[in-house]
Amino acid sequence: MKALVGARLHLGRRNPDGRIPGEAAGFVALARPGAPKSLKLEATGVLLGTALAVEPKPFSQRGPSLADGLTEVLHALRRNAVTGSRRVDAVLACQPGDSFWGTEFSRAYLRNVSLMPEPLRVHVAGEGLGDAGAGAGPVMLGVALHQARWRQASARRTLVYGSADGGRIGACVVEMIPQ
C-alpha cells in the first residue's frame, strides 16, 4: 500500500482512477497433447497460441502510450495460422482497471478488430481482484476456462492478455475443450 500511495496510484477521493491493492495467486498446468490422460488429469482447454512484446512507452514512464507493444502482440496472434483464422469469443485483461490500460487496449483494438468478438466486452481483472499483480495471468486463464465451461458456453475461445507497468506484454488464445 505504501508503494501505491508513494506513486499516487491508490484509489481514493483524490484519485478516482486509482488501484485497489490486492494480489492474486494461481497456477496452470501445461502439458503436451496426450499427457493429461497418462497422468490421469482432465484437460480443460487448449492453448492455441501465445505472443510477447515490449511496450516502448509503458505505464511506468507516465507518458501517453501509443499501444505499439499490445498492437504487436495482438497482430501476431491474428497472423497465427491457428489463432487468427476466426474471432475470439471473449477478451480477458489482466489489468487493474486504470484508464491508461483502457486507452492502451482501445488503440490496439482498433488495429486488430478482426480478432475481437462482436459485440466487444472486455473483462478486466481489476473488476473483482483489484491490482492482482503477477498472479493475474494464471488466474485470468482459469477464469477463461471457468466461464467457457460453466457460465458462458458461447465463450469457448478467449483472448487473455496482460501488460506490466514496465512494458512487458503477453497474450494467448485459449479454447475450452468440449465435454
Coordinates of N, CA and C in Angstrom, one line a residue:
M1 N 0.8 -1.2 0.0 CA 0.0 0.0 0.0 C 0.9 1.3 0.0
K2 N 2.0 1.2 0.8 CA 2.9 2.4 0.8 C 3.4 2.7 -0.5
A3 N 3.7 1.7 -1.3 CA 4.3 1.9 -2.7 C 3.2 2.6 -3.6
L4 N 2.0 2.1 -3.5 CA 0.9 2.7 -4.2 C 0.7 4.2 -3.9
V5 N 0.6 4.4 -2.6 CA 0.4 5.8 -2.1 C 1.6 6.7 -2.5
G6 N 2.8 6.2 -2.4 CA 4.0 6.9 -2.8 C 4.0 7.3 -4.3
A7 N 3.5 6.4 -5.1 CA 3.4 6.6 -6.5 C 2.1 7.2 -7.0
R8 N 1.3 7.6 -6.0 CA 0.0 8.2 -6.2 C -0.9 7.3 -7.1
L9 N -0.9 6.0 -6.9 CA -1.7 5.1 -7.7 C -2.9 4.5 -7.0
H10 N -3.0 4.8 -5.7 CA -4.1 4.2 -4.9 C -5.4 4.8 -5.2
L11 N -6.5 4.1 -5.0 CA -7.8 4.5 -5.2 C -8.2 5.4 -4.0
G12 N -8.8 6.6 -4.2 CA -9.2 7.4 -3.2 C -10.0 8.7 -3.8
R13 N -10.4 9.6 -2.9 CA -11.1 10.8 -3.3 C -10.3 11.6 -4.3
R14 N -9.0 11.7 -4.1 CA -8.1 12.5 -4.9 C -7.7 11.7 -6.2
N15 N -7.9 10.4 -6.2 CA -7.5 9.6 -7.4 C -8.6 8.6 -7.7
P16 N -9.7 9.0 -8.3 CA -10.8 8.1 -8.6 C -10.5 7.0 -9.6
D17 N -9.4 7.2 -10.3 CA -8.9 6.2 -11.3 C -7.8 5.3 -10.7
G18 N -7.7 5.3 -9.4 CA -6.6 4.6 -8.7 C -6.8 3.1 -8.6
R19 N -5.9 2.4 -8.0 CA -5.9 0.9 -7.9 C -6.3 0.5 -6.4
I20 N -7.0 -0.6 -6.4 CA -7.3 -1.2 -5.1 C -6.2 -2.2 -4.9
P21 N -5.5 -2.1 -3.8 CA -4.4 -3.0 -3.6 C -4.9 -4.5 -3.4
G22 N -4.2 -5.4 -4.0 CA -4.5 -6.8 -3.9 C -3.4 -7.6 -4.5
E23 N -3.5 -8.9 -4.4 CA -2.5 -9.8 -5.0 C -3.2 -11.1 -5.3
A24 N -3.0 -11.6 -6.4 CA -3.6 -12.9 -6.8 C -2.5 -14.0 -6.8
A25 N -2.9 -15.2 -6.8 CA -2.0 -16.3 -6.9 C -2.7 -17.4 -7.7
G26 N -2.0 -18.1 -8.5 CA -2.6 -19.1 -9.3 C -1.6 -19.9 -10.0
F27 N -1.9 -21.0 -10.6 CA -1.0 -21.8 -11.4 C -1.8 -22.5 -12.5
V28 N -1.1 -22.8 -13.6 CA -1.8 -23.5 -14.7 C -0.8 -24.6 -15.0
A29 N -1.3 -25.8 -15.2 CA -0.5 -27.0 -15.6 C -0.6 -27.1 -17.1
L30 N 0.5 -26.9 -17.8 CA 0.5 -27.1 -19.2 C 1.1 -28.4 -19.6
A31 N 0.6 -29.1 -20.5 CA 1.1 -30.4 -20.9 C 0.9 -30.6 -22.5
R32 N 1.7 -31.4 -23.0 CA 1.6 -31.7 -24.4 C 0.3 -32.6 -24.6
P33 N -0.2 -32.6 -25.8 CA -1.4 -33.5 -26.1 C -1.1 -34.9 -25.7
G34 N -2.1 -35.5 -25.0 CA -2.0 -36.9 -24.6 C -1.4 -37.1 -23.2
A35 N -0.6 -36.1 -22.7 CA 0.0 -36.2 -21.4 C -1.0 -36.2 -20.3
P36 N -2.1 -35.4 -20.3 CA -3.1 -35.4 -19.2 C -3.7 -36.8 -19.0
K37 N -3.9 -37.6 -20.1 CA -4.5 -38.9 -19.9 C -3.5 -39.8 -19.1
S38 N -2.3 -39.8 -19.5 CA -1.3 -40.7 -18.8 C -1.1 -40.3 -17.4
L39 N -1.3 -39.0 -17.1 CA -1.2 -38.5 -15.7 C -2.6 -38.6 -14.9
K40 N -3.6 -39.1 -15.6 CA -4.9 -39.2 -15.1 C -5.5 -37.8 -14.7
L41 N -5.3 -36.8 -15.6 CA -5.8 -35.5 -15.4 C -6.8 -35.2 -16.5
E42 N -7.7 -34.3 -16.2 CA -8.7 -33.9 -17.2 C -8.2 -32.5 -17.9
A43 N -8.0 -32.5 -19.2 CA -7.6 -31.3 -19.9 C -8.9 -30.5 -20.1
T44 N -8.8 -29.2 -19.7 CA -10.0 -28.3 -19.8 C -9.9 -27.4 -21.0
G45 N -8.7 -27.1 -21.5 CA -8.5 -26.2 -22.6 C -7.2 -26.4 -23.3
V46 N -7.2 -25.8 -24.5 CA -6.0 -25.9 -25.4 C -5.5 -24.5 -25.6
L47 N -4.2 -24.3 -25.4 CA -3.5 -23.1 -25.7 C -3.2 -23.0 -27.1
L48 N -3.9 -22.2 -27.9 CA -3.8 -22.2 -29.3 C -2.6 -21.3 -29.8
G49 N -2.2 -20.3 -29.1 CA -1.1 -19.5 -29.5 C -0.7 -18.5 -28.4
T50 N 0.5 -18.1 -28.4 CA 1.0 -17.1 -27.5 C 1.8 -16.0 -28.2
A51 N 1.9 -14.9 -27.6 CA 2.8 -13.8 -28.2 C 3.3 -12.9 -27.1
L52 N 4.5 -12.4 -27.3 CA 5.2 -11.5 -26.3 C 5.7 -10.3 -27.1
A53 N 5.7 -9.1 -26.3 CA 6.3 -7.9 -26.9 C 6.7 -7.0 -25.7
V54 N 7.3 -5.9 -26.1 CA 7.6 -4.8 -25.1 C 7.0 -3.5 -25.6
E55 N 6.3 -2.8 -24.7 CA 5.8 -1.5 -25.0 C 6.9 -0.4 -24.8
P56 N 7.2 0.3 -25.9 CA 8.2 1.3 -25.8 C 7.9 2.5 -24.9
K57 N 6.6 2.8 -24.7 CA 6.2 3.8 -23.8 C 5.2 3.3 -22.7
P58 N 5.8 2.5 -21.7 CA 5.0 1.8 -20.7 C 4.4 2.8 -19.7
F59 N 3.5 2.2 -18.9 CA 2.8 2.9 -17.8 C 3.8 3.6 -16.9
S60 N 4.9 2.9 -16.5 CA 5.9 3.5 -15.6 C 6.6 4.7 -16.1
Q61 N 6.5 5.1 -17.3 CA 7.1 6.3 -17.9 C 6.2 7.5 -17.8
R62 N 4.9 7.3 -17.4 CA 4.0 8.3 -17.2 C 3.7 9.2 -18.4
G63 N 4.0 8.7 -19.6 CA 3.6 9.4 -20.8 C 2.5 8.6 -21.5
P64 N 1.9 9.2 -22.5 CA 0.9 8.5 -23.3 C 1.4 7.3 -24.1
S65 N 0.8 6.2 -24.0 CA 1.2 5.0 -24.8 C 0.5 5.0 -26.1
L66 N 1.2 4.7 -27.2 CA 0.6 4.5 -28.5 C 0.1 3.1 -28.7
A67 N 0.4 2.2 -27.7 CA 0.0 0.8 -27.7 C 0.7 0.0 -28.7
D68 N 1.9 0.4 -29.1 CA 2.7 -0.3 -30.1 C 2.9 -1.8 -29.7
G69 N 3.3 -2.0 -28.4 CA 3.6 -3.4 -27.9 C 2.3 -4.2 -27.9
L70 N 1.2 -3.8 -27.4 CA 0.0 -4.5 -27.4 C -0.5 -4.8 -28.8
T71 N -0.4 -3.8 -29.7 CA -0.7 -3.9 -31.1 C 0.1 -5.1 -31.7
E72 N 1.4 -5.1 -31.4 CA 2.3 -6.1 -32.0 C 1.8 -7.5 -31.5
V73 N 1.5 -7.7 -30.2 CA 1.1 -8.9 -29.7 C -0.2 -9.4 -30.3
L74 N -1.2 -8.5 -30.4 CA -2.5 -8.9 -31.0 C -2.3 -9.2 -32.5
H75 N -1.5 -8.4 -33.1 CA -1.3 -8.7 -34.6 C -0.6 -10.0 -34.8
A76 N 0.3 -10.4 -33.9 CA 1.0 -11.7 -34.0 C 0.0 -12.8 -33.9
L77 N -0.9 -12.7 -32.9 CA -2.0 -13.7 -32.7 C -2.9 -13.8 -33.9
R78 N -3.2 -12.6 -34.5 CA -4.1 -12.5 -35.6 C -3.5 -13.2 -36.9
R79 N -2.2 -13.0 -37.0 CA -1.5 -13.6 -38.2 C -1.2 -15.1 -38.0
N80 N -1.3 -15.6 -36.8 CA -1.0 -17.0 -36.5 C -2.0 -17.9 -37.2
A81 N -1.6 -18.9 -37.9 CA -2.5 -19.8 -38.6 C -3.5 -20.5 -37.8
V82 N -3.2 -20.8 -36.5 CA -4.2 -21.4 -35.6 C -5.1 -20.4 -35.0
T83 N -4.6 -19.4 -34.4 CA -5.4 -18.4 -33.6 C -6.1 -17.4 -34.5
G84 N -5.5 -17.0 -35.6 CA -6.1 -15.9 -36.4 C -7.1 -16.3 -37.4
S85 N -7.5 -17.5 -37.5 CA -8.5 -17.9 -38.5 C -9.9 -17.4 -38.2
R86 N -10.2 -17.2 -36.9 CA -11.5 -16.7 -36.6 C -11.4 -15.8 -35.3
R87 N -12.5 -15.1 -35.1 CA -12.5 -14.2 -33.9 C -12.5 -15.0 -32.6
V88 N -12.1 -14.3 -31.6 CA -12.2 -14.9 -30.2 C -13.7 -14.6 -29.8
D89 N -14.1 -15.4 -28.8 CA -15.5 -15.2 -28.2 C -15.5 -14.2 -27.1
A90 N -14.3 -14.0 -26.4 CA -14.3 -13.2 -25.2 C -12.8 -12.7 -25.1
V91 N -12.7 -11.6 -24.3 CA -11.4 -10.9 -24.0 C -11.3 -10.7 -22.5
L92 N -10.2 -11.2 -21.9 CA -9.9 -11.0 -20.5 C -8.6 -10.3 -20.4
A93 N -8.6 -9.2 -19.7 CA -7.4 -8.4 -19.4 C -6.9 -8.6 -18.0
C94 N -5.6 -8.7 -17.9 CA -5.0 -8.9 -16.5 C -4.8 -7.6 -15.9
Q95 N -5.4 -6.5 -16.3 CA -5.1 -5.1 -15.9 C -5.9 -4.7 -14.6
P96 N -5.4 -3.8 -13.9 CA -6.0 -3.3 -12.7 C -7.2 -2.4 -12.9
G97 N -7.4 -1.8 -14.1 CA -8.5 -1.0 -14.4 C -8.3 0.5 -14.6
D98 N -7.1 1.0 -14.4 CA -6.8 2.4 -14.6 C -7.1 2.8 -16.0
S99 N -7.4 4.0 -16.3 CA -7.8 4.5 -17.6 C -6.6 4.3 -18.6
F100 N -5.4 4.3 -18.1 CA -4.2 4.1 -19.0 C -4.4 2.8 -19.8
W101 N -4.8 1.8 -19.1 CA -4.9 0.4 -19.7 C -6.0 0.3 -20.7
G102 N -7.1 1.0 -20.4 CA -8.3 1.0 -21.3 C -8.0 1.7 -22.6
T103 N -7.2 2.9 -22.4 CA -6.8 3.6 -23.6 C -5.8 2.8 -24.4
E104 N -4.9 2.1 -23.8 CA -3.9 1.3 -24.5 C -4.7 0.2 -25.3
F105 N -5.6 -0.5 -24.6 CA -6.4 -1.5 -25.3 C -7.2 -1.0 -26.5
S106 N -7.8 0.2 -26.3 CA -8.6 0.8 -27.4 C -7.8 1.0 -28.6
R107 N -6.6 1.5 -28.4 CA -5.7 1.8 -29.6 C -5.3 0.5 -30.3
A108 N -5.0 -0.5 -29.5 CA -4.5 -1.8 -30.1 C -5.7 -2.5 -30.7
Y109 N -6.9 -2.4 -30.1 CA -8.1 -3.0 -30.6 C -8.4 -2.5 -32.0
L110 N -8.4 -1.2 -32.2 CA -8.7 -0.6 -33.5 C -7.8 -1.1 -34.6
R111 N -6.6 -1.5 -34.3 CA -5.7 -2.0 -35.2 C -5.8 -3.5 -35.4
N112 N -6.7 -4.2 -34.6 CA -6.8 -5.6 -34.7 C -8.3 -6.1 -34.5
V113 N -9.2 -5.3 -35.1 CA -10.6 -5.5 -34.9 C -11.0 -7.0 -35.4
S114 N -10.4 -7.5 -36.4 CA -10.8 -8.8 -36.9 C -10.6 -10.0 -35.9
L115 N -9.8 -9.7 -34.9 CA -9.5 -10.8 -33.9 C -10.6 -10.8 -32.8
M116 N -11.2 -9.6 -32.6 CA -12.1 -9.4 -31.5 C -13.5 -9.8 -31.7
P117 N -14.2 -10.1 -30.5 CA -15.6 -10.5 -30.6 C -16.5 -9.3 -30.9
E118 N -17.7 -9.6 -31.4 CA -18.7 -8.5 -31.6 C -20.0 -9.0 -31.0
P119 N -20.6 -8.3 -30.1 CA -20.1 -7.0 -29.6 C -18.9 -7.2 -28.6
L120 N -18.1 -6.2 -28.5 CA -16.9 -6.3 -27.7 C -17.2 -5.9 -26.2
R121 N -16.8 -6.8 -25.3 CA -16.9 -6.6 -23.9 C -15.6 -7.2 -23.3
V122 N -14.8 -6.3 -22.7 CA -13.6 -6.8 -22.1 C -13.8 -6.9 -20.6
H123 N -13.4 -8.0 -20.1 CA -13.5 -8.3 -18.6 C -12.1 -8.0 -18.1
V124 N -12.0 -7.2 -17.1 CA -10.7 -6.7 -16.5 C -10.5 -7.3 -15.1
A125 N -9.3 -7.9 -14.9 CA -9.0 -8.5 -13.6 C -9.3 -7.6 -12.4
G126 N -9.1 -6.3 -12.6 CA -9.3 -5.3 -11.5 C -10.7 -5.2 -11.1
E127 N -11.7 -5.6 -11.9 CA -13.1 -5.5 -11.6 C -13.4 -6.3 -10.3
G128 N -12.8 -7.5 -10.1 CA -13.1 -8.3 -9.0 C -11.9 -8.6 -8.1
L129 N -10.7 -8.4 -8.6 CA -9.5 -8.8 -7.9 C -8.6 -7.6 -7.4
G130 N -9.0 -6.4 -7.8 CA -8.1 -5.2 -7.5 C -6.9 -5.4 -8.4
D131 N -5.7 -4.9 -7.9 CA -4.5 -5.0 -8.7 C -3.9 -6.4 -8.4
A132 N -4.2 -7.3 -9.2 CA -3.8 -8.7 -9.0 C -2.4 -9.0 -9.1
G133 N -1.6 -8.1 -9.6 CA -0.2 -8.3 -9.7 C 0.2 -9.4 -10.7
A134 N 1.3 -10.0 -10.4 CA 1.9 -11.1 -11.3 C 1.0 -12.3 -11.3
G135 N 0.1 -12.5 -10.3 CA -0.8 -13.7 -10.3 C -2.0 -13.5 -11.3
A136 N -2.1 -12.4 -11.9 CA -3.3 -12.1 -12.7 C -3.3 -13.1 -13.9
G137 N -2.2 -13.4 -14.5 CA -2.2 -14.2 -15.7 C -2.8 -15.6 -15.5
P138 N -2.2 -16.4 -14.6 CA -2.8 -17.7 -14.4 C -4.3 -17.6 -13.9
V139 N -4.6 -16.6 -13.1 CA -5.9 -16.5 -12.5 C -6.9 -16.2 -13.7
M140 N -6.6 -15.3 -14.6 CA -7.4 -15.0 -15.7 C -7.6 -16.1 -16.7
L141 N -6.5 -16.9 -16.8 CA -6.6 -18.1 -17.7 C -7.6 -19.1 -17.1
G142 N -7.5 -19.2 -15.8 CA -8.5 -20.1 -15.1 C -9.9 -19.5 -15.2
V143 N -10.1 -18.2 -15.1 CA -11.4 -17.6 -15.3 C -11.9 -17.8 -16.7
A144 N -11.0 -17.8 -17.7 CA -11.5 -18.0 -19.1 C -12.0 -19.4 -19.2
L145 N -11.4 -20.4 -18.7 CA -11.8 -21.8 -18.8 C -13.1 -22.0 -18.0
H146 N -13.1 -21.4 -16.8 CA -14.3 -21.5 -15.9 C -15.6 -20.9 -16.6
Q147 N -15.4 -19.7 -17.2 CA -16.5 -19.1 -17.9 C -17.0 -19.9 -19.1
A148 N -16.0 -20.4 -19.8 CA -16.4 -21.2 -21.0 C -17.1 -22.5 -20.6
R149 N -16.8 -23.1 -19.5 CA -17.4 -24.3 -19.1 C -18.7 -24.1 -18.4
W150 N -18.8 -23.2 -17.5 CA -19.9 -23.1 -16.6 C -20.8 -21.9 -16.7
R151 N -20.3 -20.8 -17.2 CA -21.1 -19.5 -17.2 C -21.5 -19.1 -18.6
Q152 N -20.6 -19.1 -19.6 CA -20.9 -18.7 -20.9 C -20.4 -19.8 -21.9
A153 N -21.3 -20.6 -22.2 CA -20.9 -21.7 -23.2 C -20.5 -21.1 -24.5
S154 N -20.9 -19.9 -24.8 CA -20.5 -19.3 -26.1 C -19.1 -18.8 -26.1
A155 N -18.5 -18.6 -24.9 CA -17.2 -18.1 -24.8 C -16.1 -19.2 -24.8
R156 N -16.1 -20.0 -25.8 CA -15.2 -21.1 -25.9 C -13.8 -20.7 -26.2
R157 N -13.6 -19.7 -27.0 CA -12.3 -19.2 -27.4 C -12.0 -17.8 -26.9
T158 N -11.0 -17.7 -26.0 CA -10.8 -16.5 -25.2 C -9.4 -15.9 -25.4
L159 N -9.3 -14.6 -25.6 CA -8.0 -13.9 -25.6 C -7.8 -13.5 -24.2
V160 N -6.6 -13.8 -23.7 CA -6.2 -13.4 -22.3 C -4.9 -12.6 -22.6
Y161 N -4.8 -11.3 -22.1 CA -3.6 -10.5 -22.2 C -3.3 -9.7 -21.0
G162 N -2.1 -9.4 -20.9 CA -1.6 -8.5 -19.7 C -0.4 -7.7 -20.1
S163 N -0.4 -6.5 -19.5 CA 0.7 -5.6 -19.7 C 1.3 -5.2 -18.3
A164 N 2.6 -5.4 -18.1 CA 3.2 -5.0 -16.9 C 3.5 -3.5 -16.9
D165 N 3.6 -2.9 -15.7 CA 3.8 -1.5 -15.6 C 5.1 -1.1 -16.4
G166 N 6.1 -2.0 -16.4 CA 7.4 -1.7 -17.0 C 7.4 -1.9 -18.5
G167 N 6.3 -2.5 -19.1 CA 6.2 -2.6 -20.5 C 6.2 -4.0 -21.1
R168 N 6.4 -5.0 -20.4 CA 6.4 -6.4 -20.9 C 4.9 -6.7 -21.1
I169 N 4.6 -7.3 -22.3 CA 3.3 -7.7 -22.7 C 3.2 -9.1 -23.1
G170 N 2.2 -9.8 -22.7 CA 2.0 -11.2 -23.2 C 0.5 -11.4 -23.4
A171 N 0.2 -12.3 -24.4 CA -1.2 -12.6 -24.7 C -1.2 -14.1 -25.2
C172 N -2.4 -14.7 -25.0 CA -2.6 -16.0 -25.5 C -4.1 -16.2 -25.9
V173 N -4.3 -17.1 -26.7 CA -5.7 -17.5 -27.1 C -5.9 -18.9 -26.5
V174 N -6.9 -19.1 -25.7 CA -7.2 -20.4 -25.1 C -8.6 -20.9 -25.6
E175 N -8.7 -22.1 -25.8 CA -10.0 -22.7 -26.2 C -10.4 -23.8 -25.3
M176 N -11.6 -23.7 -24.8 CA -12.1 -24.8 -23.9 C -12.3 -26.1 -24.8
I177 N -12.0 -27.2 -24.2 CA -12.3 -28.5 -24.8 C -13.7 -28.9 -24.4
P178 N -14.6 -29.1 -25.4 CA -16.0 -29.5 -25.1 C -16.0 -30.8 -24.4
Q179 N -16.9 -30.9 -23.5 CA -17.1 -32.2 -22.7 C -17.7 -33.3 -23.5

